[in-house]
Amino acid sequence: MKQFLTGLALSVLTAPVQALPPEAQEAWQEDLAVYASELEARHIDLHHTLPEAIFQARLDAIIAELPELTEPQLIAQLMTLHHELGDGHTAIPLWGYGYDRFPITAMFIGDQLLITGLREQDSEFLGGLVQQVNGLSVGELLSRLAPIAPFAENEGSLRVRSSAYFPVAPLLEAIGASDTSETLTLTVQTASGERDTLVLPARPAEEYGPSLQATLSARESLDPDAVLAQARGLSFVYDADHALGLIRFDRYPQAPEMDQFAAEVVSHMRSLEGRNLVIDLRENYGGDFYTGLRLAHQLNLLDELDWREGVYVLTSPLTYSAAMSNAAQFSDILNARRVGEPTGATPCGYQDMGQFSLPNSGLGVTYSKRQFCFAEPVEDALAPDVLIPVTVDQWRNDEDPVLDWVRSDIQSRQNAD
């Protein structure tokens, strides 16, 4: 990840369009003082990577530049400094900050930027590969996004988080990836191989999600009528052909909800005589890993499972924080095989996120409160036992190669019996 962090030096930001007025500069000076003092007081080990003297010098440089900066430029510089503190749970995520966004989602897959979500009117570009962004190559775009990307702990999450912040209009202008925050001009190689131009207007943040009506996914969709148990962020379905229960675990509910959900799963698995179980953590950004252990506690009561080879945990670069922790723990206490791609979080590092807001701007700041080690990291990730990379073509075709591999593995064992 280190090679990307030189892509945005503080001095390369473009000249301000509308610099902060004096009263805003004063408010931000107060905010930045609170920022530094609160981080020092709350973080478990703030300067584990960036020495205190360097941190303070860079913060002082930002303060000195306030008369020349726009607010997005200031925030981009602060995100860069915060990123350099060196742990993923210490971030400036812009939650609820209200910046306009371009109506697009995309995913870095290796060195390619795949379009995964658009407005219906732009759907002909869905599945296309971005070649240029306002004249910049995709590699140059990543080099500018990476230093501000929150929650990045390794190469996988660096690409995921850079993809997630690519649509934020004022940030693109602030890092010099656009001359304007009003429109985004993309050169795209469409799925049919043609080269074309897509121009997207910035939209208010509240319109962003609803506008994305054409989407791709590399996970098998669930039939709502087939769901046998459900809680907030959790669904359970059953595949009778493979005696397979599938828990889709995308969010962490409250403990009582988890207990009820787990009890229902155990009841269904027993009545259906399920032998195999998948816990899908591929789109889980985290929560309370102790809640995940409540699920494991009840699943461990299922003597009917094939405890030698029939339990699988699915991971991806979107498996983060507590989900990564549970993936490691389930390997140990449920004898689960991890299948998919490396996690976006490192199994040894700083976690357990706290948060505070700056008094004037309301900008949210997160920090790490604990340090954990759940497994030996491989390139700063929790590695799968069975690596199944997801390709561009599989995304385009809405295929799920990871779950396909699990079913094939079960089928091979059934045939052997």
Tab-separated table of C-alpha atoms in Angstrom, residues 53 88 123 187 189 275 277 353 374:
chain	number	residue	atom	x	y	z
A	53	ALA	CA	6.695	15.786	15.432
A	88	GLY	CA	-7.796	1.738	9.021
A	123	SER	CA	-27.143	1.615	-18.357
A	187	THR	CA	-13.901	7.678	-21.375
A	189	GLN	CA	-14.603	0.897	-23.043
A	275	ARG	CA	-25.065	-31.095	6.514
A	277	LEU	CA	-23.235	-24.374	6.139
A	353	MET	CA	-13.533	2.289	16.510
A	374	PHE	CA	-6.567	-12.815	15.405
